[in-house]
Coordinates of C-alpha atoms in Angstrom, one line a residue:
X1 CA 28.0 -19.1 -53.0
X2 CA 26.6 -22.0 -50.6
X3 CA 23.1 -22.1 -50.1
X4 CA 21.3 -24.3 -48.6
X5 CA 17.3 -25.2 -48.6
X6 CA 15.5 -23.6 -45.2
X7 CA 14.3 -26.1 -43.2
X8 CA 11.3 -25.9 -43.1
X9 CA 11.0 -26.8 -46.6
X10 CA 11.7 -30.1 -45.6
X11 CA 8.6 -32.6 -44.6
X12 CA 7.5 -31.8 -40.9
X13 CA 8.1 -36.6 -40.7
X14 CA 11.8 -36.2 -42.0
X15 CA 13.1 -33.4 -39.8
X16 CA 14.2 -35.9 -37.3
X17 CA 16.4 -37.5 -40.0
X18 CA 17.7 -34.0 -41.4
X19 CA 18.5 -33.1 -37.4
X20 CA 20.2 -36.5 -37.1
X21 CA 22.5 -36.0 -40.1
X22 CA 22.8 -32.3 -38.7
X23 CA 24.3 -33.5 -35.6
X24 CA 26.3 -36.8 -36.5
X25 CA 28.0 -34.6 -39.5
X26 CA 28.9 -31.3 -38.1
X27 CA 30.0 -28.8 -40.5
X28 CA 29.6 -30.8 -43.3
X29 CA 27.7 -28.3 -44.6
X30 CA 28.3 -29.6 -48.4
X31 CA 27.2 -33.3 -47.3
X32 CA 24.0 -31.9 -44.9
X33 CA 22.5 -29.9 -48.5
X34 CA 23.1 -33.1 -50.6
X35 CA 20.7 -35.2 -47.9
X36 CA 18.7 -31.9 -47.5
X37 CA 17.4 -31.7 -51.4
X38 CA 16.9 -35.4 -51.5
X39 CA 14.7 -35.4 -48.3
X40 CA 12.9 -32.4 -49.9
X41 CA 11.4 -35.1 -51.9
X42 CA 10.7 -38.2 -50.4
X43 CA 7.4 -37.2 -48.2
X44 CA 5.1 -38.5 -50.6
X45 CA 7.1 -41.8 -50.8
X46 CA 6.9 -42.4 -47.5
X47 CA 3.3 -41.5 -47.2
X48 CA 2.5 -44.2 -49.7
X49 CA 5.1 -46.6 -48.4
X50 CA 5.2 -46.6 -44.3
X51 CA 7.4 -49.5 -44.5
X52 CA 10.8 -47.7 -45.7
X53 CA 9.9 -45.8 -42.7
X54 CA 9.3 -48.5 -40.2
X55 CA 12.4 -49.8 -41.7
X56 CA 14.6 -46.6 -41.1
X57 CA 15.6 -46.8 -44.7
X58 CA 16.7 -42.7 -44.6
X59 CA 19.0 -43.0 -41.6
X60 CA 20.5 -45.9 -43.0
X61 CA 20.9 -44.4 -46.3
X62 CA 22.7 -41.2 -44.6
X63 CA 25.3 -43.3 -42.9
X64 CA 27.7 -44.4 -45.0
X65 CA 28.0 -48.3 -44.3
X66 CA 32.2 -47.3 -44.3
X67 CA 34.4 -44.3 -44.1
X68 CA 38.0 -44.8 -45.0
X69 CA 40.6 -41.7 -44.1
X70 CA 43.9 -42.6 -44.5
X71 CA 47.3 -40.6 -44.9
X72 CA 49.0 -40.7 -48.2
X73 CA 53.3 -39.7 -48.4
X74 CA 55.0 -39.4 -50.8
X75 CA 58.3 -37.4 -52.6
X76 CA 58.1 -34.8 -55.0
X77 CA 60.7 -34.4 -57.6
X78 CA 62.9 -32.4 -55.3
X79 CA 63.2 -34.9 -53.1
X80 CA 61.1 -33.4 -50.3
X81 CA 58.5 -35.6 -48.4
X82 CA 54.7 -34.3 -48.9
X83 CA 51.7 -35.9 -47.0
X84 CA 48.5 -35.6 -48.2
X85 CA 44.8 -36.8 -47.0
X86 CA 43.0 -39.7 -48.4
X87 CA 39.7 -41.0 -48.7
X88 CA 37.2 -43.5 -49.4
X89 CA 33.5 -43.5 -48.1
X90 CA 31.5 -46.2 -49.0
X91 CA 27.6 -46.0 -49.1
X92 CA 25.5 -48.2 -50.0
X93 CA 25.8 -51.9 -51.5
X94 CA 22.3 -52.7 -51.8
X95 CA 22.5 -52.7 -55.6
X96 CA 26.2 -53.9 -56.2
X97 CA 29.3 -53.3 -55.3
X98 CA 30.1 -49.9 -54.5
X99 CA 30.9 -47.8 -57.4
X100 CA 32.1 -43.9 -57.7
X101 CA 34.9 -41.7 -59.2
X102 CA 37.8 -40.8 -57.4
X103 CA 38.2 -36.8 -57.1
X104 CA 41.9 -35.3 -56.6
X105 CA 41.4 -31.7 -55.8
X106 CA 42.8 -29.0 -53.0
X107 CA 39.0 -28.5 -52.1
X108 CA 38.5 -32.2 -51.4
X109 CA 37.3 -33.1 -47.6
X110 CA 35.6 -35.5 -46.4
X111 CA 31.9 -33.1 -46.4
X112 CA 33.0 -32.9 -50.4
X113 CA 33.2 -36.7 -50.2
X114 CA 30.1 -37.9 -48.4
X115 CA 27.9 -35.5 -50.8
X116 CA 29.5 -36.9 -53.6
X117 CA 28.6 -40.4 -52.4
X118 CA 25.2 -39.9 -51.4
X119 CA 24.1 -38.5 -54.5
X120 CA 25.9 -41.6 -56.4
X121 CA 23.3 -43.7 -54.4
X122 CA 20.4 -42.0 -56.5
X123 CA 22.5 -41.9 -59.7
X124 CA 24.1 -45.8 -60.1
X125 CA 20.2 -46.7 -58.7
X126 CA 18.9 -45.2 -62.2
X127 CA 21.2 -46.6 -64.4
X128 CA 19.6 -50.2 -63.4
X129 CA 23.4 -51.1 -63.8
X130 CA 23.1 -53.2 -60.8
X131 CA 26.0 -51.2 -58.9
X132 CA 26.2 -49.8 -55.5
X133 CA 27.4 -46.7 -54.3
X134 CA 30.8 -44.6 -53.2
X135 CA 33.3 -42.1 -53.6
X136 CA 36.5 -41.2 -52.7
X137 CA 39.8 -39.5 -53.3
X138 CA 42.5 -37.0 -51.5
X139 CA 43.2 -32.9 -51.3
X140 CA 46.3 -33.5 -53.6
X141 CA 46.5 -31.1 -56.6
X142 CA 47.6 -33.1 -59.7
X143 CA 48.0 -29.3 -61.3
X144 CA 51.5 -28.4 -62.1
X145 CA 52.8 -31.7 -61.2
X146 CA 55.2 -34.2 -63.3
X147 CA 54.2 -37.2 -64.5
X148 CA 56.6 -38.8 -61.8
X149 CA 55.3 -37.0 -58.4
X150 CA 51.5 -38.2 -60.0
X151 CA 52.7 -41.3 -59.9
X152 CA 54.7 -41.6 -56.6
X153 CA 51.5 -40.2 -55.6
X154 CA 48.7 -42.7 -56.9
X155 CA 51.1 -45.9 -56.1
X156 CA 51.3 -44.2 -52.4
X157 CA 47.6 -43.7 -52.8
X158 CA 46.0 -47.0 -53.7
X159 CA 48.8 -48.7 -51.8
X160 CA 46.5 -48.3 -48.5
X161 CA 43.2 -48.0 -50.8
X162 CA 43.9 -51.5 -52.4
X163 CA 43.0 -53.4 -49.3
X164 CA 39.4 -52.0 -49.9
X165 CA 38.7 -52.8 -53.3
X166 CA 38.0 -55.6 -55.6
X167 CA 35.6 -55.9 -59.1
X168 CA 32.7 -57.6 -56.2
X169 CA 33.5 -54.9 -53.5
X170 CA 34.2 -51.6 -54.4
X171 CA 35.1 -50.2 -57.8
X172 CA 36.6 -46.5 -58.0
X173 CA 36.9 -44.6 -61.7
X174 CA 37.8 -41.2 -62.2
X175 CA 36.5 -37.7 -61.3
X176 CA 38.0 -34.2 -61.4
X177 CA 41.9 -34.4 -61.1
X178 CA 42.0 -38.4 -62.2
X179 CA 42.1 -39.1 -65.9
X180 CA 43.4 -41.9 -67.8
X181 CA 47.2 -41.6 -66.5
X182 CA 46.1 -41.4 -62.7
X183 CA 43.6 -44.7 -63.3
X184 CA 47.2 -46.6 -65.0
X185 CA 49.1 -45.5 -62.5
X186 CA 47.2 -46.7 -59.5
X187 CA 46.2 -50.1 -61.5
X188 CA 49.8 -51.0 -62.1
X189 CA 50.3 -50.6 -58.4
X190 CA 47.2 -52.7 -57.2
X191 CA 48.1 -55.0 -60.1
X192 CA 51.9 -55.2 -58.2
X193 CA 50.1 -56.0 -55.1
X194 CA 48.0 -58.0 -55.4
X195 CA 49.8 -60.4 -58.1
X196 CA 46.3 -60.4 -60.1
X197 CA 45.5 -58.6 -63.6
X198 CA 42.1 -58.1 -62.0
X199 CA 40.9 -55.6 -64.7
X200 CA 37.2 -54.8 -63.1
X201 CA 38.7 -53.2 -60.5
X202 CA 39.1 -49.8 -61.9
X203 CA 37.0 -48.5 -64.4
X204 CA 38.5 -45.5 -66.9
X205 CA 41.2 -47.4 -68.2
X206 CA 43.0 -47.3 -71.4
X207 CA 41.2 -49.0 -73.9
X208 CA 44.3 -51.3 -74.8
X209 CA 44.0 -52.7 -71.0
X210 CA 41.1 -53.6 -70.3
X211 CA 39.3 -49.9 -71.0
X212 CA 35.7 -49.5 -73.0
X213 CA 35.4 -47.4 -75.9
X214 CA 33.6 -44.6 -75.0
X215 CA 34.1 -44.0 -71.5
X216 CA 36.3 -41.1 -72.1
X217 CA 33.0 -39.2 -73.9
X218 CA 30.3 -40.7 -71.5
X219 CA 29.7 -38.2 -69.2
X220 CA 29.3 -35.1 -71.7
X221 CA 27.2 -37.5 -74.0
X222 CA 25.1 -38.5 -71.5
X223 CA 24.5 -35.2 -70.0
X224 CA 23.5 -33.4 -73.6
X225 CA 21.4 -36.6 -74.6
X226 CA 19.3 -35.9 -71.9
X227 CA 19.1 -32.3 -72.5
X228 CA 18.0 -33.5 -75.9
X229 CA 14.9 -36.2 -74.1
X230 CA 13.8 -32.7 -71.9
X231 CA 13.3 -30.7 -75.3
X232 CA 11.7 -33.2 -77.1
X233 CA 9.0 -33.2 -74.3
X234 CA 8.1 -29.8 -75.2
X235 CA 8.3 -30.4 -79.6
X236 CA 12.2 -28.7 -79.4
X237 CA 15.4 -29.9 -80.3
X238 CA 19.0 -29.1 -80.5
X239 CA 19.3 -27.8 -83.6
X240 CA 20.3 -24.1 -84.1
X241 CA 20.4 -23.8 -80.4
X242 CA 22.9 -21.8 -78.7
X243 CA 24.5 -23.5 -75.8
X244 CA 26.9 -22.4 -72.9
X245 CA 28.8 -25.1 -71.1
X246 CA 30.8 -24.3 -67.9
X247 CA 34.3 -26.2 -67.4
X248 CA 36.6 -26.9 -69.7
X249 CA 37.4 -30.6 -68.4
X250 CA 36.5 -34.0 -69.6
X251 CA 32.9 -33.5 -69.2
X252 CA 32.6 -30.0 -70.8
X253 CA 34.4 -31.0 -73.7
X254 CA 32.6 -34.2 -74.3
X255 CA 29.2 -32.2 -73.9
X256 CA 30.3 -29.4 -76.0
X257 CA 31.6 -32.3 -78.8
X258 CA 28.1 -33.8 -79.2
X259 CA 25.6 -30.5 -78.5
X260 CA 27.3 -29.8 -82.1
X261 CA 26.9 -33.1 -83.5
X262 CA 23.4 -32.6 -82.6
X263 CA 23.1 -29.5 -84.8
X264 CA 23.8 -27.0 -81.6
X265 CA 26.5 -24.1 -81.1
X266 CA 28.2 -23.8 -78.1
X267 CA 29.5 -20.3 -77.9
X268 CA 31.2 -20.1 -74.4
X269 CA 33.1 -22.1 -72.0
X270 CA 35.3 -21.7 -68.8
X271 CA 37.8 -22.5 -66.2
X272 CA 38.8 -21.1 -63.2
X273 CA 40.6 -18.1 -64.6
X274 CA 37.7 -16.8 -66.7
X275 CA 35.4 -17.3 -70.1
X276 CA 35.5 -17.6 -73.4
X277 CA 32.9 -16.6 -75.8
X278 CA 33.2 -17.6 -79.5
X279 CA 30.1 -16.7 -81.6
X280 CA 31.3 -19.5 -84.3
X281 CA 30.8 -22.2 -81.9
X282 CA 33.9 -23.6 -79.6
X283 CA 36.6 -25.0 -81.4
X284 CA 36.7 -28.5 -79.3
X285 CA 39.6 -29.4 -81.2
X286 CA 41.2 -26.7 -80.1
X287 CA 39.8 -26.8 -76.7
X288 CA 41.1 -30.5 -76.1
X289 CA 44.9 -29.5 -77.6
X290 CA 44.8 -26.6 -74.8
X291 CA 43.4 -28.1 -71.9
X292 CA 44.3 -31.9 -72.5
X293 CA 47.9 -32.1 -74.0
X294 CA 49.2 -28.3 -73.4
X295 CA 47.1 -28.2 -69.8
X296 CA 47.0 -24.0 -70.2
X297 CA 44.2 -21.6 -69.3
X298 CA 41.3 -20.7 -71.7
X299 CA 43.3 -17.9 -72.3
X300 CA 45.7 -19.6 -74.5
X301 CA 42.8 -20.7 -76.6
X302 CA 41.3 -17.3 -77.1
X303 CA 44.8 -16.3 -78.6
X304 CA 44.9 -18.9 -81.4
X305 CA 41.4 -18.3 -81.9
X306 CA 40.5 -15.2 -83.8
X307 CA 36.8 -15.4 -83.2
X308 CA 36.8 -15.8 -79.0
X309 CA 37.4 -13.2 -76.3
X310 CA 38.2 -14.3 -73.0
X311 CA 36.9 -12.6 -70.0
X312 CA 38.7 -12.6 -67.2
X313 CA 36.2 -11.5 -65.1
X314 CA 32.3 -11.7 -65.0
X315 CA 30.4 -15.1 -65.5
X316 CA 30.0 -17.6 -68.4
X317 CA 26.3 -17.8 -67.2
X318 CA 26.0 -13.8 -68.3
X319 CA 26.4 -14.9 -71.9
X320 CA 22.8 -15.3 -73.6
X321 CA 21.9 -18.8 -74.8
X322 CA 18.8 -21.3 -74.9
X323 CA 21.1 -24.0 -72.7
X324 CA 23.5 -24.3 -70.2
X325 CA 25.2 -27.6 -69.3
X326 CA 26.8 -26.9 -65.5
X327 CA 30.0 -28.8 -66.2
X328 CA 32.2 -27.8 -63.5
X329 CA 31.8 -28.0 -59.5
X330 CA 29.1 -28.1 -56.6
X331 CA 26.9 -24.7 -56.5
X332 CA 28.8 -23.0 -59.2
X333 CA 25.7 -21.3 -60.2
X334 CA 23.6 -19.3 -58.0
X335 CA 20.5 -17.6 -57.3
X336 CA 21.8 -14.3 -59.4
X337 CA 23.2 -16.6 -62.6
X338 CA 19.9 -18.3 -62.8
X339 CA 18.0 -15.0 -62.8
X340 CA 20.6 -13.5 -65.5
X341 CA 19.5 -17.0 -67.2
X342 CA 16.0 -16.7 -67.4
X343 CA 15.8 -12.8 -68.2
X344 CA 18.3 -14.0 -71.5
X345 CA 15.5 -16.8 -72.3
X346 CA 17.1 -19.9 -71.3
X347 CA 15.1 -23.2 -72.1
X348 CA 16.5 -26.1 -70.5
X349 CA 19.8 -26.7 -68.0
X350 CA 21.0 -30.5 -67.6
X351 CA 23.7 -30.7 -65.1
X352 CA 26.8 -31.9 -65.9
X353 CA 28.6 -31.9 -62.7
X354 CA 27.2 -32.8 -59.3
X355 CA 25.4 -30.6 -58.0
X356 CA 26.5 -27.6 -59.6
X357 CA 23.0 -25.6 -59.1
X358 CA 22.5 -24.2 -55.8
X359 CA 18.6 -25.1 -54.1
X360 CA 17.9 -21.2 -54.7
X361 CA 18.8 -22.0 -58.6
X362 CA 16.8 -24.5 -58.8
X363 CA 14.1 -23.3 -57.6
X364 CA 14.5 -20.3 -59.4
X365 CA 14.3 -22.5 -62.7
X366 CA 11.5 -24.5 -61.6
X367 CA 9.8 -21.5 -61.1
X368 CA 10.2 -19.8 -64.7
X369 CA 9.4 -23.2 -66.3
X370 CA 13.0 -23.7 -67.3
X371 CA 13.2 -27.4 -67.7
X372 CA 15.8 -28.8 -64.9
X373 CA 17.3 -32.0 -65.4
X374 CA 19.5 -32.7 -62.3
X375 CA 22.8 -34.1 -62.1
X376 CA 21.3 -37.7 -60.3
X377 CA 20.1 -38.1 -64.1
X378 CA 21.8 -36.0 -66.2
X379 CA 25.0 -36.9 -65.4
X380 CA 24.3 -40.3 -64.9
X381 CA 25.8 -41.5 -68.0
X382 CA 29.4 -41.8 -66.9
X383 CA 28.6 -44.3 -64.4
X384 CA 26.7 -45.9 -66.3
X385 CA 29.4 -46.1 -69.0
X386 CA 31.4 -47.5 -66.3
X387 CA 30.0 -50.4 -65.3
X388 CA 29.7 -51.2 -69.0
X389 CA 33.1 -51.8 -68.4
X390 CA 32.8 -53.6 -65.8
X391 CA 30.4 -56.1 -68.0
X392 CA 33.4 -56.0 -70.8
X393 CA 36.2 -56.9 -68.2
X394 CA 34.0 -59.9 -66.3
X395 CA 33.5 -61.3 -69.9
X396 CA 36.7 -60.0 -71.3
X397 CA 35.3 -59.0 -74.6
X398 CA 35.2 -55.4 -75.9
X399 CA 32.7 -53.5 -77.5
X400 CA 33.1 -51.2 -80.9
X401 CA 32.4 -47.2 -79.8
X402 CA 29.4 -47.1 -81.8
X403 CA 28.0 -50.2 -79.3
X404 CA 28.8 -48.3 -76.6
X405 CA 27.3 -44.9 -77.0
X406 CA 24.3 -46.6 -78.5
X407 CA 24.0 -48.4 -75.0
X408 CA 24.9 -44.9 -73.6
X409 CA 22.0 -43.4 -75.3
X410 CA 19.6 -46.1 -75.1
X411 CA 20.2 -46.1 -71.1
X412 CA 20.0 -42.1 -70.6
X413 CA 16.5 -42.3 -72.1
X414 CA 15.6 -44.9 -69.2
X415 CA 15.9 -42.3 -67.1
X416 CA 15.1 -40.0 -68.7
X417 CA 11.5 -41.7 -69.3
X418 CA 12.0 -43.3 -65.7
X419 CA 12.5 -39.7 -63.8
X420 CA 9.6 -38.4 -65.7
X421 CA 6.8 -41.1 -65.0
X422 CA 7.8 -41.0 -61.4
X423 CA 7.5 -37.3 -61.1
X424 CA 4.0 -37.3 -62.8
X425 CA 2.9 -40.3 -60.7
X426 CA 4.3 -39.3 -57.5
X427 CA 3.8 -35.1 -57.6
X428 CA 2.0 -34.7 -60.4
X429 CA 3.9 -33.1 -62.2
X430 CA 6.3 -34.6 -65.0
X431 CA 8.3 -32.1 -65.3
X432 CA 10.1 -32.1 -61.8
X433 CA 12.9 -34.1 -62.3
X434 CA 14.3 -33.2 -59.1
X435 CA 11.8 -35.0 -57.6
X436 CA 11.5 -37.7 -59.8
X437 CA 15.2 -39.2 -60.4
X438 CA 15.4 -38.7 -56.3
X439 CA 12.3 -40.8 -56.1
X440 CA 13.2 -43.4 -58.7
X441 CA 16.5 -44.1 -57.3
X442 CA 15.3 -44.3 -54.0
X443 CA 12.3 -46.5 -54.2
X444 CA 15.2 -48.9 -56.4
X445 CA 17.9 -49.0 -53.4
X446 CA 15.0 -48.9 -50.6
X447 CA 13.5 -52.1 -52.0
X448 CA 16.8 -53.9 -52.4
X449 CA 17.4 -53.3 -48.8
X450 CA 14.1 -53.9 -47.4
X451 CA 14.7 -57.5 -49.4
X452 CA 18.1 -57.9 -47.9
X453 CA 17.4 -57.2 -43.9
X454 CA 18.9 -54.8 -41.5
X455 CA 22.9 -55.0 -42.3

């Protein structure tokens, strides 16, 4: 369901900017709601700070400083030739060079792409990583494919990408569709190019190249930590808590992996064919042997696991539980899950994917005093993760797992600390993280470019 936020909720001083992006990105309708919920915020930033207006800070922010579409062929393994779309839209470098995952999915456009990108301006701005902002990648379908058409893909890929990166320019990782063996493949073809092992080009590596320990994990980590930092607000924790997590991809099973180290039970899951519930907690073992190595449907889990039932039909977000962790796509839940949510008790949702909530969600949550932690923060840890990587490969060193998540963790509590003090001190109200990760990430990247001049 796509739903966007009327416009008159909107500041009366920032319609101009909304009708700007409106008219420059026609039927972008994905990219117009990412700009529309972050301008929902910003009027009392501007109020207090006239200069990011008299600066035109929002309209530069809601350009992208490039956009790269290029054509990608290649050969499948029957010999015929396939072309695919490819892209690369680079935001902001205010903070660093641009940094983003790289997403190979059917639904991939470039609407999908620019939202995608402008919310990694708010999200790399938290981390205080000192990284800019981007996103990229191609409707190809890595699904059903053999190793060799991936490849042939990702070298024809990155071989007109390549010209665009570099470890102080832009650095991809990877997003829905690109794991560990689309990040080797397209490094051993930049490496090919360019004759350089430059290993900070690419982050989401193997760890015996030039990879960090942890990387694979961050996202989920990072995403149930700061479910975690919400509770504690209100004297809760984890512990006993039943938890449903949507997806059943890297993030989900990384989120679903340490909401049980943390003393919860995740009792459903999903993937594009249905649900599973299992009242003794999701096997992630399991999970990771079905959807990693075997690549099969949820299904095939619920038959080696006497305790699930998969539902082919209905939502994951009917099943009652005190937190969800939207771990999928953009507006995956709606307006009718969140209501189903908060009539079963629900407590707190942390976002996992970008965007997953739709504005009518949220505001649904916000209303019932469900704690909201959006994806700008919630799922901030990946990046984060990533351009600890980055640090590893400029140095060359490597750091133990346990260095890394504690980084991880110490970082997610920045924002999660940072989100809420701007939220009390700019609305009043510490709970509204919506507002406050917006805020903080703006004020970080607004600064930096009022410093830098107009470019």
């Amino acid at each position: 369901m796509m739903t966007t936020v009327s416009p008159s909720a909107v500041p009366s001083h920032l319609d101009d900017v909304l009708d700007s992006v409106r008219r420059r990105s026609p039927g972008e309708v994905v990219f117009q709601q990412a700009v529309e919920e972050v301008l929902h915020t910003l009027g009392p930033v501007l109020d207090r700070h006239p200069e990011y207006a008299d600066a035109r800070i929002l309209e530069r922010l809601c350009e992208p400083e490039r956009q790269i579409m290029f054509r990608v062929p290649w050969v499948d393994d029957r010999g015929r030739i396939q072309v695919n779309r490819g892209y690369r839209v680079e935001f902001s470098s205010a903070l660093g060079p641009y940094k983003g995952g790289l997403r190979f999915h059917p639904t991939v456009d470039l609407s999908v792409i620019k939202f995608l990108g402008f919310e990694q301006i708010f999200k790399n701005a938290l981390t205080g990583q000192g990284i800019g902002a981007g996103k990229g990648g191609a409707d190809f379908d890595p699904a059903g494919r053999s190793d060799a058409e991936v490849m042939r893909f990702c070298q024809s890929f990155i071989t007109e990408l390549y010209r665009h990166l570099g470890e102080h320019t832009d650095v991809p990782a990877g997003d829905i569709g690109v794991g560990g063996r689309e990040i080797g493949y397209m490094f051993g073809q930049y490496k090919r190019i360019v004759n350089r092992h430059e290993a900070g080009v690419l982050t989401g590596k193997g760890v015996g190249w030039g990879g960090s320990q942890g990387r694979t994990e961050a996202t989920g980590y990072g995403t149930v930590f700061f479910a975690r930092d919400m509770l504690a607000t209100r004297g809760q924790d984890l512990t006993g808590r039943t938890v449903v997590v949507s997806g059943s991809g890297n993030v989900a099973i990384y989120a679903i992996e340490q909401a049980h180290r943390l003393g919860a039970k995740v009792v459903a899951c999903s993937d594009s064919a249905g649900h599973v519930v299992d009242p003794d907690g999701i096997d992630v073992a399991l999970l990771r042997e079905i959807k990693e190595v075997r690549r099969e449907r949820l299904s095939a889990y619920a038959a080696e696991r006497p305790s699930a039932e998969h539902h082919a039909f209905g939502s994951v977000y009917d099943v009652p539980c005190d937190v969800v962790l939207p771990c999928a796509t953009q507006n995956e839940l709606g307006e009718d899950h969140a209501g189903a949510l908060i009539r079963n008790g629900v407590l707190a949702v942390a976002e996992g994917a970008n965007m997953p909530c739709t504005p009518g969600a949220v505001a649904r949550f916000r209303e019932a005093g469900v704690l909201f932690g959006p994806g700008k923060a919630a799922n901030a840890g990946g990046v984060a993760t990533s351009a600890l990587e980055m640090s590893q490969n400029a140095a060359r060193a490597a750091w133990s797992r346990d260095e890394v998540t504690d980084r991880l963790e110490s970082i997610m509590s920045d924002i999660h600390a940072h989100s809420r003090a701007t939220a009390e001190a700019y609305t009043g109200d510490p709970d509204d993280y919506v507002a406050g990760a917006a805020i903080a990430g703006f004020i970080r990247v607004a600064d930096a470019m009022l410093a830098q001049g107009i470019v």
